[in-house]
Amino acid sequence: MEIVDQIFVIAKAGIVNWAEALFPDWTVVLISILIPIVAFTIFGPVTMMYLTWLERKLLGRIQNRYGPNRVGKFGLLQPIADGIKMFTKEDIVPEGADKIAHLLAPLLIVVPALLIFAVLPFGRNMIAIDLNIGLLFFLALSSTTTVFIFTAAWGSRNKFSLLGGMRSVAQMVSYEIPFVLSVVPVLLMVGSFSTVQIVEAQQNYHWFLFTPWGVVGFLIFFLCGVAEVNRTPFDLPEAESEIVAGFHTEYSGMKFALFYMAEFMNTFTISALVATVYLGGWQGPGFLPSWGWFLIKTYALIIVMMWFRGTFPRLRVDQLMGFAWKFLLPLSLLNIVIASLWYYLAAPMNYVLGTILLLMGIFLLYGINRPEIPKKRKYRYAYAD
Amino acid sequence: MEIILAISKIGIYAIFGITILGAIFAVTLRNIFHAALGLVLALLGVAAVYFSMEAEFLGAIQILLYVGGIMTLIIFVVMLTSRIGDRTVPTSNHQRYPALVGILFLIAFLIRLVRETPWQLKAELSTIDAITIGKEFMGAYVLPFEITSLVLVVALIGAIVIARSDLKK
């Protein structure tokens, strides 16, 4: 089990040892830097390809269809066929488009999505770099996506693109705030931004999910994560029934595929981060290797996101904004206060008090935010009596 | 190991070069949206400088606030400017030469500042981590911190009031 658990670490050490014997010193340093980079540049796009397959299969099942099943067994070669199709498609650039912005946006949007993989703790000792600001690095990089989406929208010179871009900026700026605030309780408990230390603080099934503030923080973090990657029910920037395809209306071929790649890699990294921060990361019973548990938790969250897509209708713009500013933001602020109370109180008391206060807060916010539904009016004919 | 050192030196100078290039783009490009993208490049370059100096917290905050927050606002403002479609709007005006004199004074001042500061050279980089910064904010610098947040809250409420004003008709 130990060997299976550490198989990737051992493999990396093996390659480095082999390089040490053959090459001069400085190449060994370069090789040990390049191994995780190469691993992630392969892992990211391959994950994206098979997430599209998984999504189409699951959505198909939700809609009582089979999904892709022609190319390869269970349609397993479908992503590769799609990839070939994307590469051979004509790359159309609109006449009036801003050529530079139109070209740069899809290339740049993949960069933060790939960089985030560096701070994910895939398993015990399995992390590319244990930055002491890991979580902040993730938050910072995911906030840059807005600029690139906007570049794409503006560069296309298309009103639907621009509308989608503006919606996307408004949405991501709003959801960024509860997104950042919802991890503050965890930072209070752990006292570090490092993703490795966050996982280690949840040893022996003391996952943060099992605390009152953890449940609320998990839900806020996950929902804001879904909103950050523009997935249903928060997919207003690309609402196909209203604004064609939003910010990527004018993109075709591989450029379009790059937007999809960024979106699916962000889906993966956000699910992985939620699993790391609230669900104990790679920790789990010993019969599976640590990276196995990590992937299981991540994929469970991804499947929940796909389930959302198959189930929920899209929110309206005012509902979307109201949900972020009037419900999630006050709730995440309350959650920080409750987490600090929880920290200073003794064991049974803090659970009880935390739960009661949080439930009160949720009901209060729900009550304040309840939309006013006008009473049903009775119509009577003037000549009725 | 000298080669690694040389490579990292080249990398750091490349980051410096890209940062300056971004800054030059930001002030010289005629298309205002491209200028904004140049500013993004310059800000990311500054963040990369912080990262290369092992001040990771500062670098991440730089990206989070400047690229994620302020640049989004700037681009929003760019969107609201008229004549955005014209490619030949000059971003400079006739005060070019007085500005040059001012900048020369500034450069002279900066050079003097750099030369007269008693720099403390240490063998290894020592950086201040996020925990220390947080404790300093809550301890020694709590008053400026609180005043800053008060000013920000006032600005926020002011913005809401200004945005609401046409609703009261």
PDB file of C-alpha atoms in Angstrom, chain A residues 69-310:
ATOM      1  CA  ASN A  69     -21.519   5.749 -27.765  1.00  0.00           C
ATOM      2  CA  ARG A  70     -20.300   5.410 -31.364  1.00  0.00           C
ATOM      3  CA  VAL A  71     -16.594   6.215 -31.265  1.00  0.00           C
ATOM      4  CA  GLY A  72     -14.841   3.480 -29.307  1.00  0.00           C
ATOM      5  CA  LYS A  73     -16.268   1.439 -26.450  1.00  0.00           C
ATOM      6  CA  PHE A  74     -18.783   3.569 -24.479  1.00  0.00           C
ATOM      7  CA  GLY A  75     -17.766   6.465 -26.725  1.00  0.00           C
ATOM      8  CA  LEU A  76     -14.428   6.636 -24.950  1.00  0.00           C
ATOM      9  CA  LEU A  77     -12.623   7.867 -28.065  1.00  0.00           C
ATOM     10  CA  GLN A  78     -15.152  10.665 -28.593  1.00  0.00           C
ATOM     11  CA  PRO A  79     -12.953  13.378 -26.960  1.00  0.00           C
ATOM     12  CA  ILE A  80     -10.086  12.483 -29.296  1.00  0.00           C
ATOM     13  CA  ALA A  81     -12.377  12.672 -32.327  1.00  0.00           C
ATOM     14  CA  ASP A  82     -13.601  16.034 -31.049  1.00  0.00           C
ATOM     15  CA  GLY A  83     -10.027  17.190 -30.658  1.00  0.00           C
ATOM     16  CA  ILE A  84      -9.179  16.279 -34.249  1.00  0.00           C
ATOM     17  CA  LYS A  85     -12.332  18.027 -35.417  1.00  0.00           C
ATOM     18  CA  MET A  86     -11.403  21.174 -33.468  1.00  0.00           C
ATOM     19  CA  PHE A  87      -7.893  21.220 -34.929  1.00  0.00           C
ATOM     20  CA  THR A  88      -9.047  20.862 -38.531  1.00  0.00           C
ATOM     21  CA  LYS A  89     -11.863  23.412 -38.339  1.00  0.00           C
ATOM     22  CA  GLU A  90     -11.478  26.754 -40.040  1.00  0.00           C
ATOM     23  CA  ASP A  91     -10.338  29.516 -37.728  1.00  0.00           C
ATOM     24  CA  ILE A  92     -12.702  32.396 -38.384  1.00  0.00           C
ATOM     25  CA  VAL A  93     -11.736  35.890 -37.266  1.00  0.00           C
ATOM     26  CA  PRO A  94     -14.495  38.478 -37.791  1.00  0.00           C
ATOM     27  CA  GLU A  95     -13.703  41.361 -40.106  1.00  0.00           C
ATOM     28  CA  GLY A  96     -14.167  44.095 -37.512  1.00  0.00           C
ATOM     29  CA  ALA A  97     -12.535  42.199 -34.656  1.00  0.00           C
ATOM     30  CA  ASP A  98      -9.587  43.531 -32.749  1.00  0.00           C
ATOM     31  CA  LYS A  99      -7.110  40.975 -34.087  1.00  0.00           C
ATOM     32  CA  ILE A 100      -4.646  41.081 -31.194  1.00  0.00           C
ATOM     33  CA  ALA A 101      -7.222  40.886 -28.417  1.00  0.00           C
ATOM     34  CA  HIS A 102      -9.163  38.223 -30.314  1.00  0.00           C
ATOM     35  CA  LEU A 103      -6.042  36.073 -30.595  1.00  0.00           C
ATOM     36  CA  LEU A 104      -4.645  36.665 -27.116  1.00  0.00           C
ATOM     37  CA  ALA A 105      -7.749  36.000 -25.037  1.00  0.00           C
ATOM     38  CA  PRO A 106      -8.121  32.232 -25.640  1.00  0.00           C
ATOM     39  CA  LEU A 107      -4.371  31.685 -25.279  1.00  0.00           C
ATOM     40  CA  LEU A 108      -4.082  33.600 -22.014  1.00  0.00           C
ATOM     41  CA  ILE A 109      -7.194  32.195 -20.375  1.00  0.00           C
ATOM     42  CA  VAL A 110      -5.621  28.735 -20.213  1.00  0.00           C
ATOM     43  CA  VAL A 111      -2.532  29.988 -18.344  1.00  0.00           C
ATOM     44  CA  PRO A 112      -4.087  30.683 -14.914  1.00  0.00           C
ATOM     45  CA  ALA A 113      -6.177  27.515 -15.249  1.00  0.00           C
ATOM     46  CA  LEU A 114      -2.985  25.453 -15.686  1.00  0.00           C
ATOM     47  CA  LEU A 115      -0.966  27.332 -13.056  1.00  0.00           C
ATOM     48  CA  ILE A 116      -3.523  26.542 -10.358  1.00  0.00           C
ATOM     49  CA  PHE A 117      -2.648  22.839 -10.636  1.00  0.00           C
ATOM     50  CA  ALA A 118       0.713  23.678  -9.040  1.00  0.00           C
ATOM     51  CA  VAL A 119      -0.763  24.194  -5.567  1.00  0.00           C
ATOM     52  CA  LEU A 120      -3.167  21.229  -5.514  1.00  0.00           C
ATOM     53  CA  PRO A 121      -2.102  18.544  -3.017  1.00  0.00           C
ATOM     54  CA  PHE A 122      -2.958  15.430  -5.019  1.00  0.00           C
ATOM     55  CA  GLY A 123      -1.811  13.068  -2.298  1.00  0.00           C
ATOM     56  CA  ARG A 124       0.606  12.590   0.559  1.00  0.00           C
ATOM     57  CA  ASN A 125       3.840  14.398  -0.526  1.00  0.00           C
ATOM     58  CA  MET A 126       2.273  14.880  -3.956  1.00  0.00           C
ATOM     59  CA  ILE A 127       2.301  18.595  -4.661  1.00  0.00           C
ATOM     60  CA  ALA A 128       4.235  20.504  -7.286  1.00  0.00           C
ATOM     61  CA  ILE A 129       5.200  23.374  -4.983  1.00  0.00           C
ATOM     62  CA  ASP A 130       4.090  23.785  -1.392  1.00  0.00           C
ATOM     63  CA  LEU A 131       3.739  27.566  -1.555  1.00  0.00           C
ATOM     64  CA  ASN A 132       3.120  29.069   1.854  1.00  0.00           C
ATOM     65  CA  ILE A 133       0.401  31.178   0.224  1.00  0.00           C
ATOM     66  CA  GLY A 134      -1.151  28.270  -1.722  1.00  0.00           C
ATOM     67  CA  LEU A 135      -4.808  29.145  -1.220  1.00  0.00           C
ATOM     68  CA  LEU A 136      -4.221  32.837  -1.875  1.00  0.00           C
ATOM     69  CA  PHE A 137      -2.324  31.923  -5.056  1.00  0.00           C
ATOM     70  CA  PHE A 138      -5.409  30.045  -6.233  1.00  0.00           C
ATOM     71  CA  LEU A 139      -7.745  32.937  -5.386  1.00  0.00           C
ATOM     72  CA  ALA A 140      -5.457  35.461  -7.071  1.00  0.00           C
ATOM     73  CA  LEU A 141      -5.104  33.453 -10.270  1.00  0.00           C
ATOM     74  CA  SER A 142      -8.781  32.646 -10.564  1.00  0.00           C
ATOM     75  CA  SER A 143      -9.551  36.369 -10.280  1.00  0.00           C
ATOM     76  CA  THR A 144      -7.476  37.143 -13.395  1.00  0.00           C
ATOM     77  CA  THR A 145      -9.816  35.093 -15.599  1.00  0.00           C
ATOM     78  CA  THR A 146     -12.228  38.053 -15.688  1.00  0.00           C
ATOM     79  CA  VAL A 147      -9.741  40.216 -17.577  1.00  0.00           C
ATOM     80  CA  PHE A 148      -9.223  37.573 -20.248  1.00  0.00           C
ATOM     81  CA  ILE A 149     -12.946  36.895 -20.671  1.00  0.00           C
ATOM     82  CA  PHE A 150     -13.407  40.608 -21.093  1.00  0.00           C
ATOM     83  CA  THR A 151     -10.596  40.749 -23.640  1.00  0.00           C
ATOM     84  CA  ALA A 152     -12.346  38.033 -25.635  1.00  0.00           C
ATOM     85  CA  ALA A 153     -15.678  39.820 -25.411  1.00  0.00           C
ATOM     86  CA  TRP A 154     -14.278  43.190 -26.412  1.00  0.00           C
ATOM     87  CA  GLY A 155     -11.993  41.833 -29.099  1.00  0.00           C
ATOM     88  CA  SER A 156     -14.842  40.097 -30.920  1.00  0.00           C
ATOM     89  CA  ARG A 157     -16.706  43.361 -31.712  1.00  0.00           C
ATOM     90  CA  ASN A 158     -20.027  41.670 -31.338  1.00  0.00           C
ATOM     91  CA  LYS A 159     -22.873  42.910 -29.213  1.00  0.00           C
ATOM     92  CA  PHE A 160     -23.671  39.460 -27.874  1.00  0.00           C
ATOM     93  CA  SER A 161     -20.043  38.902 -26.948  1.00  0.00           C
ATOM     94  CA  LEU A 162     -19.913  42.245 -25.192  1.00  0.00           C
ATOM     95  CA  LEU A 163     -23.150  41.602 -23.302  1.00  0.00           C
ATOM     96  CA  GLY A 164     -21.822  38.222 -22.233  1.00  0.00           C
ATOM     97  CA  GLY A 165     -18.527  39.763 -21.184  1.00  0.00           C
ATOM     98  CA  MET A 166     -20.209  42.445 -19.099  1.00  0.00           C
ATOM     99  CA  ARG A 167     -22.437  39.891 -17.439  1.00  0.00           C
ATOM    100  CA  SER A 168     -19.435  37.722 -16.731  1.00  0.00           C
ATOM    101  CA  VAL A 169     -17.487  40.576 -15.136  1.00  0.00           C
ATOM    102  CA  ALA A 170     -20.430  41.645 -13.010  1.00  0.00           C
ATOM    103  CA  GLN A 171     -20.998  38.066 -11.900  1.00  0.00           C
ATOM    104  CA  MET A 172     -17.392  37.190 -11.159  1.00  0.00           C
ATOM    105  CA  VAL A 173     -16.684  40.427  -9.289  1.00  0.00           C
ATOM    106  CA  SER A 174     -19.758  39.837  -7.132  1.00  0.00           C
ATOM    107  CA  TYR A 175     -19.071  36.194  -6.385  1.00  0.00           C
ATOM    108  CA  GLU A 176     -15.378  36.787  -5.742  1.00  0.00           C
ATOM    109  CA  ILE A 177     -16.164  38.436  -2.400  1.00  0.00           C
ATOM    110  CA  PRO A 178     -18.145  35.619  -0.709  1.00  0.00           C
ATOM    111  CA  PHE A 179     -15.739  33.172  -2.427  1.00  0.00           C
ATOM    112  CA  VAL A 180     -12.743  34.687  -0.632  1.00  0.00           C
ATOM    113  CA  LEU A 181     -14.601  35.278   2.644  1.00  0.00           C
ATOM    114  CA  SER A 182     -15.891  31.701   2.803  1.00  0.00           C
ATOM    115  CA  VAL A 183     -12.363  30.300   3.217  1.00  0.00           C
ATOM    116  CA  VAL A 184     -11.433  32.782   5.950  1.00  0.00           C
ATOM    117  CA  PRO A 185     -12.810  30.500   8.759  1.00  0.00           C
ATOM    118  CA  VAL A 186     -10.485  27.729   7.556  1.00  0.00           C
ATOM    119  CA  LEU A 187      -7.550  30.121   7.517  1.00  0.00           C
ATOM    120  CA  LEU A 188      -8.464  31.153  11.077  1.00  0.00           C
ATOM    121  CA  MET A 189      -8.371  27.525  12.217  1.00  0.00           C
ATOM    122  CA  VAL A 190      -5.256  26.444  10.339  1.00  0.00           C
ATOM    123  CA  GLY A 191      -3.266  29.649  10.603  1.00  0.00           C
ATOM    124  CA  SER A 192      -1.688  29.150   7.189  1.00  0.00           C
ATOM    125  CA  PHE A 193      -2.489  29.561   3.503  1.00  0.00           C
ATOM    126  CA  SER A 194      -0.558  26.413   2.606  1.00  0.00           C
ATOM    127  CA  THR A 195      -2.797  23.746   1.081  1.00  0.00           C
ATOM    128  CA  VAL A 196      -0.616  21.009   2.591  1.00  0.00           C
ATOM    129  CA  GLN A 197      -1.083  22.373   6.092  1.00  0.00           C
ATOM    130  CA  ILE A 198      -4.824  22.783   5.551  1.00  0.00           C
ATOM    131  CA  VAL A 199      -5.063  19.068   4.721  1.00  0.00           C
ATOM    132  CA  GLU A 200      -2.860  18.111   7.664  1.00  0.00           C
ATOM    133  CA  ALA A 201      -5.047  20.132  10.034  1.00  0.00           C
ATOM    134  CA  GLN A 202      -7.970  17.833   9.123  1.00  0.00           C
ATOM    135  CA  GLN A 203      -6.345  14.579  10.229  1.00  0.00           C
ATOM    136  CA  ASN A 204      -8.292  11.702  11.822  1.00  0.00           C
ATOM    137  CA  TYR A 205     -11.572  12.635  10.128  1.00  0.00           C
ATOM    138  CA  HIS A 206     -11.650  16.086  11.713  1.00  0.00           C
ATOM    139  CA  TRP A 207     -12.754  17.403   8.352  1.00  0.00           C
ATOM    140  CA  PHE A 208     -13.913  20.980   8.454  1.00  0.00           C
ATOM    141  CA  LEU A 209     -17.180  19.817   6.906  1.00  0.00           C
ATOM    142  CA  PHE A 210     -18.134  18.241  10.249  1.00  0.00           C
ATOM    143  CA  THR A 211     -18.388  21.591  12.053  1.00  0.00           C
ATOM    144  CA  PRO A 212     -21.354  23.991  11.888  1.00  0.00           C
ATOM    145  CA  TRP A 213     -19.308  26.745  10.228  1.00  0.00           C
ATOM    146  CA  GLY A 214     -17.749  24.150   7.955  1.00  0.00           C
ATOM    147  CA  VAL A 215     -21.081  23.104   6.441  1.00  0.00           C
ATOM    148  CA  VAL A 216     -22.022  26.696   5.674  1.00  0.00           C
ATOM    149  CA  GLY A 217     -18.517  27.567   4.473  1.00  0.00           C
ATOM    150  CA  PHE A 218     -18.455  24.485   2.240  1.00  0.00           C
ATOM    151  CA  LEU A 219     -21.783  25.364   0.652  1.00  0.00           C
ATOM    152  CA  ILE A 220     -20.814  29.012   0.076  1.00  0.00           C
ATOM    153  CA  PHE A 221     -17.395  28.073  -1.295  1.00  0.00           C
ATOM    154  CA  PHE A 222     -18.817  25.431  -3.600  1.00  0.00           C
ATOM    155  CA  LEU A 223     -21.669  27.586  -4.912  1.00  0.00           C
ATOM    156  CA  CYS A 224     -19.369  30.547  -5.510  1.00  0.00           C
ATOM    157  CA  GLY A 225     -16.952  28.157  -7.218  1.00  0.00           C
ATOM    158  CA  VAL A 226     -19.735  27.050  -9.569  1.00  0.00           C
ATOM    159  CA  ALA A 227     -20.458  30.718 -10.243  1.00  0.00           C
ATOM    160  CA  GLU A 228     -16.775  31.493 -10.831  1.00  0.00           C
ATOM    161  CA  VAL A 229     -16.499  28.896 -13.602  1.00  0.00           C
ATOM    162  CA  ASN A 230     -19.757  30.125 -15.179  1.00  0.00           C
ATOM    163  CA  ARG A 231     -21.562  26.806 -15.002  1.00  0.00           C
ATOM    164  CA  THR A 232     -25.284  26.264 -14.787  1.00  0.00           C
ATOM    165  CA  PRO A 233     -27.262  27.648 -12.934  1.00  0.00           C
ATOM    166  CA  PHE A 234     -24.860  30.598 -13.017  1.00  0.00           C
ATOM    167  CA  ASP A 235     -24.094  30.451 -16.747  1.00  0.00           C
ATOM    168  CA  LEU A 236     -25.546  33.836 -17.630  1.00  0.00           C
ATOM    169  CA  PRO A 237     -22.383  34.970 -19.472  1.00  0.00           C
ATOM    170  CA  GLU A 238     -22.973  32.264 -22.058  1.00  0.00           C
ATOM    171  CA  ALA A 239     -26.736  31.927 -21.844  1.00  0.00           C
ATOM    172  CA  GLU A 240     -27.471  30.427 -25.237  1.00  0.00           C
ATOM    173  CA  SER A 241     -31.163  31.233 -25.196  1.00  0.00           C
ATOM    174  CA  GLU A 242     -30.509  34.949 -24.728  1.00  0.00           C
ATOM    175  CA  ILE A 243     -27.113  36.006 -26.072  1.00  0.00           C
ATOM    176  CA  VAL A 244     -26.095  33.233 -28.540  1.00  0.00           C
ATOM    177  CA  ALA A 245     -22.975  31.996 -26.710  1.00  0.00           C
ATOM    178  CA  GLY A 246     -21.857  35.054 -24.787  1.00  0.00           C
ATOM    179  CA  PHE A 247     -18.211  35.991 -24.810  1.00  0.00           C
ATOM    180  CA  HIS A 248     -17.141  33.133 -27.111  1.00  0.00           C
ATOM    181  CA  THR A 249     -19.752  33.724 -29.820  1.00  0.00           C
ATOM    182  CA  GLU A 250     -17.149  34.714 -32.408  1.00  0.00           C
ATOM    183  CA  TYR A 251     -14.707  31.902 -31.743  1.00  0.00           C
ATOM    184  CA  SER A 252     -14.374  28.729 -33.730  1.00  0.00           C
ATOM    185  CA  GLY A 253     -12.061  25.745 -33.961  1.00  0.00           C
ATOM    186  CA  MET A 254      -9.236  25.425 -31.507  1.00  0.00           C
ATOM    187  CA  LYS A 255      -9.700  28.890 -30.009  1.00  0.00           C
ATOM    188  CA  PHE A 256     -13.186  27.884 -28.942  1.00  0.00           C
ATOM    189  CA  ALA A 257     -11.776  24.628 -27.601  1.00  0.00           C
ATOM    190  CA  LEU A 258      -9.280  26.598 -25.506  1.00  0.00           C
ATOM    191  CA  PHE A 259     -12.133  28.427 -23.768  1.00  0.00           C
ATOM    192  CA  TYR A 260     -13.722  25.075 -23.079  1.00  0.00           C
ATOM    193  CA  MET A 261     -10.415  23.725 -21.850  1.00  0.00           C
ATOM    194  CA  ALA A 262     -10.018  26.615 -19.406  1.00  0.00           C
ATOM    195  CA  GLU A 263     -13.581  26.169 -18.192  1.00  0.00           C
ATOM    196  CA  PHE A 264     -13.254  22.437 -17.571  1.00  0.00           C
ATOM    197  CA  MET A 265      -9.818  22.708 -15.989  1.00  0.00           C
ATOM    198  CA  ASN A 266     -11.229  25.380 -13.679  1.00  0.00           C
ATOM    199  CA  THR A 267     -14.110  23.043 -12.871  1.00  0.00           C
ATOM    200  CA  PHE A 268     -11.586  20.405 -11.870  1.00  0.00           C
ATOM    201  CA  THR A 269      -9.336  22.713  -9.871  1.00  0.00           C
ATOM    202  CA  ILE A 270     -12.220  24.338  -8.005  1.00  0.00           C
ATOM    203  CA  SER A 271     -13.699  20.954  -7.083  1.00  0.00           C
ATOM    204  CA  ALA A 272     -10.241  19.827  -5.991  1.00  0.00           C
ATOM    205  CA  LEU A 273      -9.781  22.956  -3.880  1.00  0.00           C
ATOM    206  CA  VAL A 274     -13.202  22.524  -2.238  1.00  0.00           C
ATOM    207  CA  ALA A 275     -12.261  18.912  -1.451  1.00  0.00           C
ATOM    208  CA  THR A 276      -8.912  20.061  -0.052  1.00  0.00           C
ATOM    209  CA  VAL A 277     -10.246  22.870   2.077  1.00  0.00           C
ATOM    210  CA  TYR A 278     -13.421  21.323   3.498  1.00  0.00           C
ATOM    211  CA  LEU A 279     -13.454  17.592   2.765  1.00  0.00           C
ATOM    212  CA  GLY A 280     -10.068  16.609   4.167  1.00  0.00           C
ATOM    213  CA  GLY A 281      -8.186  16.531   0.854  1.00  0.00           C
ATOM    214  CA  TRP A 282      -6.373  13.272   0.309  1.00  0.00           C
ATOM    215  CA  GLN A 283      -7.240  11.825   3.729  1.00  0.00           C
ATOM    216  CA  GLY A 284      -9.426   8.749   3.916  1.00  0.00           C
ATOM    217  CA  PRO A 285      -9.472   5.099   5.041  1.00  0.00           C
ATOM    218  CA  GLY A 286      -6.269   3.232   4.223  1.00  0.00           C
ATOM    219  CA  PHE A 287      -7.583   0.766   1.641  1.00  0.00           C
ATOM    220  CA  LEU A 288      -7.180   3.303  -1.160  1.00  0.00           C
ATOM    221  CA  PRO A 289      -4.051   5.380  -1.894  1.00  0.00           C
ATOM    222  CA  SER A 290      -4.178   9.028  -0.874  1.00  0.00           C
ATOM    223  CA  TRP A 291      -4.383  10.279  -4.471  1.00  0.00           C
ATOM    224  CA  GLY A 292      -7.291   7.859  -4.988  1.00  0.00           C
ATOM    225  CA  TRP A 293      -9.274   9.535  -2.218  1.00  0.00           C
ATOM    226  CA  PHE A 294      -8.405  12.946  -3.580  1.00  0.00           C
ATOM    227  CA  LEU A 295      -9.659  12.066  -7.055  1.00  0.00           C
ATOM    228  CA  ILE A 296     -12.809  10.402  -5.676  1.00  0.00           C
ATOM    229  CA  LYS A 297     -13.755  13.499  -3.678  1.00  0.00           C
ATOM    230  CA  THR A 298     -12.939  15.810  -6.574  1.00  0.00           C
ATOM    231  CA  TYR A 299     -14.939  13.782  -9.083  1.00  0.00           C
ATOM    232  CA  ALA A 300     -17.875  13.506  -6.669  1.00  0.00           C
ATOM    233  CA  LEU A 301     -18.018  17.307  -6.553  1.00  0.00           C
ATOM    234  CA  ILE A 302     -17.642  17.555 -10.338  1.00  0.00           C
ATOM    235  CA  ILE A 303     -20.531  15.121 -10.781  1.00  0.00           C
ATOM    236  CA  VAL A 304     -22.638  17.267  -8.442  1.00  0.00           C
ATOM    237  CA  MET A 305     -21.848  20.262 -10.670  1.00  0.00           C
ATOM    238  CA  MET A 306     -22.956  18.263 -13.735  1.00  0.00           C
ATOM    239  CA  TRP A 307     -26.073  17.191 -11.866  1.00  0.00           C
ATOM    240  CA  PHE A 308     -26.793  20.902 -11.261  1.00  0.00           C
ATOM    241  CA  ARG A 309     -26.476  21.454 -14.986  1.00  0.00           C
ATOM    242  CA  GLY A 310     -28.931  18.705 -15.753  1.00  0.00           C
TER     243      GLY A 310
END
